[in-house]
Short mmCIF file of C-alpha atoms in Angstrom, two decimals:
data_model
loop_
_atom_site.label_atom_id
_atom_site.label_comp_id
_atom_site.label_asym_id
_atom_site.label_seq_id
_atom_site.Cartn_x
_atom_site.Cartn_y
_atom_site.Cartn_z
CA MET M 267 167.53 138.58 129.83
CA THR M 268 171.02 139.13 131.23
CA VAL M 269 173.92 140.72 129.38
CA LEU M 270 175.45 137.26 128.99
CA ASP M 271 172.27 135.98 127.33
CA THR M 272 172.84 138.44 124.50
CA LEU M 273 175.88 136.32 123.51
CA ARG M 274 173.48 133.44 122.73
CA PRO M 275 175.25 130.45 124.22
CA ARG M 276 174.22 127.07 122.85
CA LEU M 277 172.97 125.38 126.00
CA PRO M 278 172.59 122.58 126.68
CA SER M 279 175.51 121.67 124.44
CA PRO M 280 174.94 118.78 122.00
CA VAL M 281 175.71 115.13 122.73
CA GLN M 282 177.15 113.25 119.75
CA GLU M 283 177.46 109.46 119.56
CA LEU M 284 180.47 108.10 117.69
CA SER M 285 180.94 104.70 116.11
CA ASP M 286 184.43 103.57 117.11
CA PRO M 287 185.55 99.94 116.82
CA ARG M 288 187.93 100.36 119.77
CA PHE M 289 184.86 100.79 121.95
CA ALA M 290 182.48 98.50 120.10
CA ARG M 291 184.68 95.42 120.43
CA HIS M 292 184.58 95.85 124.21
CA GLY M 293 180.80 96.29 124.21
CA LEU M 294 181.03 100.03 124.98
CA ARG M 295 179.42 103.17 123.59
CA LEU M 296 181.28 106.49 123.16
CA VAL M 297 179.51 109.83 123.17
CA LEU M 298 181.02 113.30 123.05
CA LYS M 299 179.58 116.17 125.06
CA ARG M 300 180.30 118.98 122.63
CA ASP M 301 180.93 121.88 124.98
CA ASP M 302 183.23 123.25 122.27
CA LEU M 303 180.04 124.31 120.48
CA ILE M 304 178.61 126.46 123.30
CA HIS M 305 179.97 129.71 121.87
CA PRO M 306 182.34 130.50 118.99
CA GLU M 307 184.73 132.52 121.16
CA ILE M 308 184.02 131.65 124.82
CA VAL M 309 184.36 127.94 124.42
CA GLY M 310 183.24 125.02 126.54
CA ASN M 311 184.02 124.90 130.21
CA LYS M 312 185.37 128.45 129.91
CA TRP M 313 181.80 129.66 129.34
CA ARG M 314 180.49 127.63 132.25
CA LYS M 315 183.15 128.98 134.62
CA LEU M 316 183.33 132.56 133.37
CA ALA M 317 179.61 133.32 133.02
CA PRO M 318 178.83 133.46 136.77
CA ASN M 319 182.03 135.38 137.46
CA LEU M 320 181.35 137.92 134.73
CA ALA M 321 177.87 138.43 136.15
CA ALA M 322 179.39 138.97 139.61
CA ALA M 323 181.88 141.49 138.22
CA ALA M 324 178.92 143.76 137.44
CA GLY M 325 180.80 145.84 134.88
CA ARG M 326 184.05 146.19 136.84
CA THR M 327 187.45 145.48 135.33
CA VAL M 328 188.21 141.77 135.48
CA VAL M 329 191.72 140.65 136.45
CA THR M 330 192.73 137.05 135.96
CA PHE M 331 195.85 134.90 135.73
CA GLY M 332 197.48 132.47 133.31
CA GLY M 333 200.54 131.26 131.52
CA ALA M 334 201.68 132.23 128.05
CA TYR M 335 199.39 129.69 126.36
CA SER M 336 196.39 129.98 128.67
CA ASN M 337 193.01 129.14 127.12
CA HIS M 338 191.45 130.87 130.10
CA LEU M 339 193.17 134.18 129.35
CA ARG M 340 191.99 134.06 125.74
CA ALA M 341 188.41 133.29 126.76
CA THR M 342 188.39 136.11 129.32
CA ALA M 343 189.80 138.57 126.79
CA ALA M 344 187.16 137.55 124.23
CA ALA M 345 184.39 137.93 126.79
CA GLY M 346 185.69 141.37 127.70
CA ARG M 347 185.62 142.48 124.07
CA LEU M 348 182.14 141.08 123.47
CA LEU M 349 180.70 142.60 126.66
CA GLY M 350 182.63 145.88 126.63
CA LEU M 351 184.34 144.88 129.87
CA PRO M 352 187.95 145.91 130.66
CA THR M 353 190.23 142.94 131.31
CA VAL M 354 193.74 142.55 132.68
CA GLY M 355 195.72 139.35 132.28
CA VAL M 356 198.48 138.70 134.81
CA VAL M 357 200.93 136.50 132.89
CA ARG M 358 203.44 134.14 134.47
CA GLY M 359 207.00 135.04 133.43
CA GLN M 360 208.49 138.52 133.66
CA GLU M 361 211.01 137.49 130.98
CA LEU M 362 208.17 137.40 128.43
CA ALA M 363 207.59 141.14 128.69
CA ASP M 364 210.47 141.95 126.34
CA ARG M 365 209.71 139.24 123.78
CA PRO M 366 207.27 139.26 120.86
CA LEU M 367 203.85 138.01 121.93
CA ASN M 368 203.08 134.43 121.02
CA PRO M 369 199.83 133.84 119.05
CA SER M 370 197.85 133.14 122.22
CA LEU M 371 198.88 136.33 124.02
CA ALA M 372 198.61 138.31 120.78
CA ARG M 373 194.96 137.26 120.56
CA CYS M 374 194.42 138.42 124.13
CA ALA M 375 195.94 141.81 123.34
CA ALA M 376 193.94 142.11 120.12
CA ASP M 377 190.78 141.53 122.15
CA GLY M 378 191.69 144.44 124.39
CA MET M 379 193.20 142.63 127.35
CA ARG M 380 195.95 144.58 129.09
CA LEU M 381 198.79 142.17 129.80
CA HIS M 382 200.80 142.49 133.02
CA PHE M 383 203.83 140.21 133.26
CA VAL M 384 205.12 139.12 136.66
CA ALA M 385 208.06 137.10 137.92
CA ARG M 386 207.38 133.41 138.37
CA SER M 387 208.03 133.69 142.11
CA THR M 388 205.44 136.46 142.36
CA TYR M 389 203.00 134.38 140.35
CA ARG M 390 203.41 131.40 142.69
CA ASP M 391 202.41 133.61 145.63
CA LYS M 392 199.31 135.07 144.00
CA ALA M 393 196.90 133.32 146.41
CA ASP M 394 198.46 135.18 149.33
CA PRO M 395 196.29 138.27 150.00
CA ALA M 396 199.28 140.61 150.52
CA ALA M 397 201.02 139.36 147.38
CA LEU M 398 197.80 139.68 145.39
CA ALA M 399 197.32 143.24 146.63
CA ARG M 400 200.84 144.13 145.42
CA VAL M 401 200.14 142.63 142.00
CA LEU M 402 196.87 144.56 141.69
CA ARG M 403 198.59 147.82 142.67
CA ALA M 404 201.35 147.24 140.15
CA ALA M 405 198.76 146.48 137.46
CA ASP M 406 196.76 149.62 138.37
CA ALA M 407 193.73 147.41 139.04
CA GLU M 408 193.14 147.66 142.79
CA ASP M 409 189.35 147.91 142.41
CA ALA M 410 189.04 145.08 139.90
CA TYR M 411 187.07 141.86 140.21
CA VAL M 412 189.59 139.01 140.51
CA VAL M 413 189.07 135.65 138.82
CA PRO M 414 191.63 132.99 139.80
CA GLU M 415 193.87 131.08 137.43
CA GLY M 416 191.82 128.78 135.21
CA GLY M 417 188.65 130.51 136.38
CA SER M 418 188.15 127.98 139.18
CA ASN M 419 186.39 129.34 142.26
CA ALA M 420 183.13 128.54 144.06
CA LEU M 421 181.02 130.46 141.52
CA ALA M 422 182.67 128.61 138.64
CA VAL M 423 182.21 125.22 140.28
CA ARG M 424 178.52 125.88 140.82
CA GLY M 425 178.29 127.01 137.18
CA CYS M 426 179.83 123.73 136.02
CA ARG M 427 177.28 121.70 137.96
CA ALA M 428 174.91 122.20 135.00
CA LEU M 429 177.31 120.16 132.84
CA GLY M 430 176.63 117.11 134.98
CA GLU M 431 172.90 117.81 135.06
CA GLU M 432 172.79 117.99 131.26
CA LEU M 433 174.30 114.49 131.09
CA ALA M 434 171.64 112.83 133.24
CA GLY M 435 170.70 109.54 131.59
CA GLN M 436 173.24 110.07 128.80
CA ALA M 437 176.25 108.13 130.13
CA ASP M 438 177.52 105.90 132.92
CA VAL M 439 181.01 107.39 133.06
CA VAL M 440 181.80 111.00 132.17
CA ALA M 441 185.47 111.76 131.46
CA ILE M 442 186.96 115.23 131.36
CA ALA M 443 190.42 116.77 131.06
CA CYS M 444 191.48 118.73 134.15
CA GLY M 445 193.71 121.74 134.63
CA THR M 446 192.70 123.32 137.94
CA GLY M 447 189.91 120.89 138.88
CA GLY M 448 187.03 123.36 138.83
CA THR M 449 185.09 121.80 135.98
CA LEU M 450 185.46 118.29 137.43
CA ALA M 451 184.30 119.55 140.82
CA GLY M 452 181.10 120.98 139.35
CA LEU M 453 180.52 118.15 136.87
CA ALA M 454 180.70 115.48 139.58
CA ALA M 455 178.27 117.41 141.75
CA GLY M 456 175.74 117.59 138.92
CA LEU M 457 175.77 113.91 137.94
CA SER M 458 173.17 111.50 139.27
CA ARG M 459 173.94 108.81 141.83
CA ASP M 460 174.36 106.08 139.22
CA GLN M 461 176.97 108.06 137.24
CA ARG M 462 180.63 108.68 137.94
CA ALA M 463 183.16 111.22 136.74
CA LEU M 464 186.73 110.53 135.63
CA GLY M 465 189.28 113.34 135.53
CA ILE M 466 192.34 113.22 133.27
CA PRO M 467 194.87 115.81 134.56
CA VAL M 468 196.90 117.61 131.89
CA LEU M 469 199.50 118.82 134.41
CA ARG M 470 201.85 116.61 136.32
CA GLY M 471 202.22 116.78 140.06
CA GLY M 472 199.37 114.72 141.49
CA PHE M 473 197.86 117.71 143.32
CA LEU M 474 194.38 117.76 141.81
CA THR M 475 192.60 115.44 144.23
CA ALA M 476 193.15 117.90 147.08
CA GLU M 477 192.40 120.90 144.84
CA THR M 478 189.14 119.41 143.54
CA GLU M 479 188.01 118.47 147.05
CA SER M 480 188.82 121.99 148.25
CA LEU M 481 186.82 123.53 145.41
CA GLN M 482 183.83 121.30 146.18
CA HIS M 483 183.99 122.23 149.86
CA GLY M 484 184.09 125.91 148.92
CA ALA M 485 181.14 125.60 146.55
CA PHE M 486 178.95 123.04 148.33
CA GLY M 487 180.32 122.56 151.82
CA ASP M 488 181.49 118.98 151.30
CA ARG M 489 182.76 116.48 148.73
CA ARG M 490 180.13 115.73 146.08
CA GLY M 491 179.61 112.91 143.61
CA ASP M 492 181.58 109.84 142.60
CA TRP M 493 184.81 110.95 140.96
CA THR M 494 188.39 109.80 140.50
CA LEU M 495 191.54 110.99 138.72
CA ASP M 496 194.00 109.15 136.48
CA ASP M 497 197.34 110.99 136.38
CA ARG M 498 199.03 108.95 133.66
CA PHE M 499 198.21 110.99 130.57
CA HIS M 500 199.72 114.46 131.04
CA CYS M 501 202.52 113.71 128.52
CA GLY M 502 205.09 115.56 130.60
CA GLY M 503 203.01 118.53 131.71
CA TYR M 504 200.88 121.42 130.54
CA ALA M 505 201.25 122.37 126.86
CA ARG M 506 203.54 119.38 126.35
CA THR M 507 202.85 116.65 123.86
CA THR M 508 204.48 113.54 122.41
CA PRO M 509 204.65 112.09 118.88
CA GLU M 510 202.33 109.31 120.07
CA LEU M 511 199.73 111.81 121.27
CA ASP M 512 199.92 113.83 118.04
CA THR M 513 199.50 110.67 115.95
CA PHE M 514 196.54 109.63 118.08
CA ALA M 515 194.86 113.05 117.77
CA ASP M 516 195.37 113.15 113.99
CA ASP M 517 193.87 109.66 113.69
CA PHE M 518 190.86 110.58 115.86
CA GLU M 519 190.17 113.63 113.72
CA GLN M 520 190.31 111.53 110.53
CA ARG M 521 188.08 108.82 111.99
CA HIS M 522 185.37 111.09 113.32
CA GLY M 523 185.69 114.54 111.74
CA VAL M 524 185.98 116.17 115.17
CA PRO M 525 188.76 118.77 115.64
CA VAL M 526 190.94 117.70 118.58
CA GLU M 527 192.43 120.43 120.75
CA ARG M 528 195.89 119.30 121.89
CA LEU M 529 196.40 120.78 125.37
CA TYR M 530 193.35 119.16 126.96
CA VAL M 531 191.08 117.19 124.67
CA ALA M 532 193.76 115.04 123.00
CA LYS M 533 195.04 113.89 126.39
CA LEU M 534 191.49 113.17 127.53
CA LEU M 535 190.63 111.05 124.49
CA PHE M 536 194.00 109.27 124.55
CA GLY M 537 193.46 108.42 128.21
CA VAL M 538 189.94 107.14 127.63
CA VAL M 539 190.97 104.93 124.69
CA THR M 540 193.89 103.55 126.72
CA LEU M 541 191.56 102.72 129.60
CA VAL M 542 189.16 100.99 127.18
CA GLU M 543 192.00 98.83 125.88
CA GLU M 544 193.01 98.05 129.47
CA GLY M 545 189.49 96.76 130.19
CA ALA M 546 188.72 99.48 132.71
CA PHE M 547 185.01 99.67 131.80
CA ALA M 548 182.41 96.92 132.08
CA ARG M 549 180.61 95.79 128.94
CA GLY M 550 177.46 97.81 128.35
CA THR M 551 179.01 101.02 129.72
CA THR M 552 178.39 104.30 127.92
CA VAL M 553 181.39 106.61 128.22
CA ALA M 554 180.97 110.34 127.64
CA ALA M 555 184.04 112.46 126.88
CA VAL M 556 183.58 116.20 127.39
CA VAL M 557 185.09 118.23 124.54
CA THR M 558 186.01 121.40 126.37
CA GLY M 559 187.72 123.33 123.60
CA ARG M 560 188.81 123.68 120.00
CA PRO M 561 192.28 123.84 118.45
CA PHE M 562 194.01 127.23 118.48
CA PRO M 563 194.80 129.11 116.38
#
């Protein structure tokens, strides 16, 4: 048993079929892959991406990166508390250092994460080795194990491959919300040849095709699986929403009794329902939507 096994993750995560007339009238089935139920504090794809990186850290301090509302920072902080592992969160926005912590960053701090705020220009350069070294020196974490923003690296992508493997025979199309592309990269690699993955980016910019391909090359040596992206449902960018999206998410919760996280899951489900109404899926198709997180707080 590994240290991570002591946290008792619920794997494989459950698959839940929903009865939804928006799908039924098009001859489709909807199932949810409930990765939000893997662990009460290290939720969903965060578990799948963090677990191999935490094992690789081997007890060293973990440094990672995120914005002021980062789910990844919260999950890393929670894992650090549960495993007795020091964590440092490098937060985008030096101007935030003198302001009261928002609920997301307050949770990180309460879980023992040391927050290090950096200028946005510094944050943009974090992939440059020299810039990263300066950040680590300034954070007094030069010997730390570094996990990239969103947790997406080759280890994380290989960890997410199990998500696709768990869905073998369960769906024809598997849809997932995307931030950095790591979960999609692993998911697509784990699906069988007769399945395809659909990514719904929650950030604008149209950069995720190249990022996802790069992550697959780093993890597997080449592009893997049948996957595409639909960039229409980001609602203006990360952590942004619209009245239409909020109304949709409230309605989905009332219909199905499933809590809908707004930053990722709401955009995913809204995108999938829109595609259904556009006739994007052939009759007889089973669509799986991966629920990667829960509402916070």
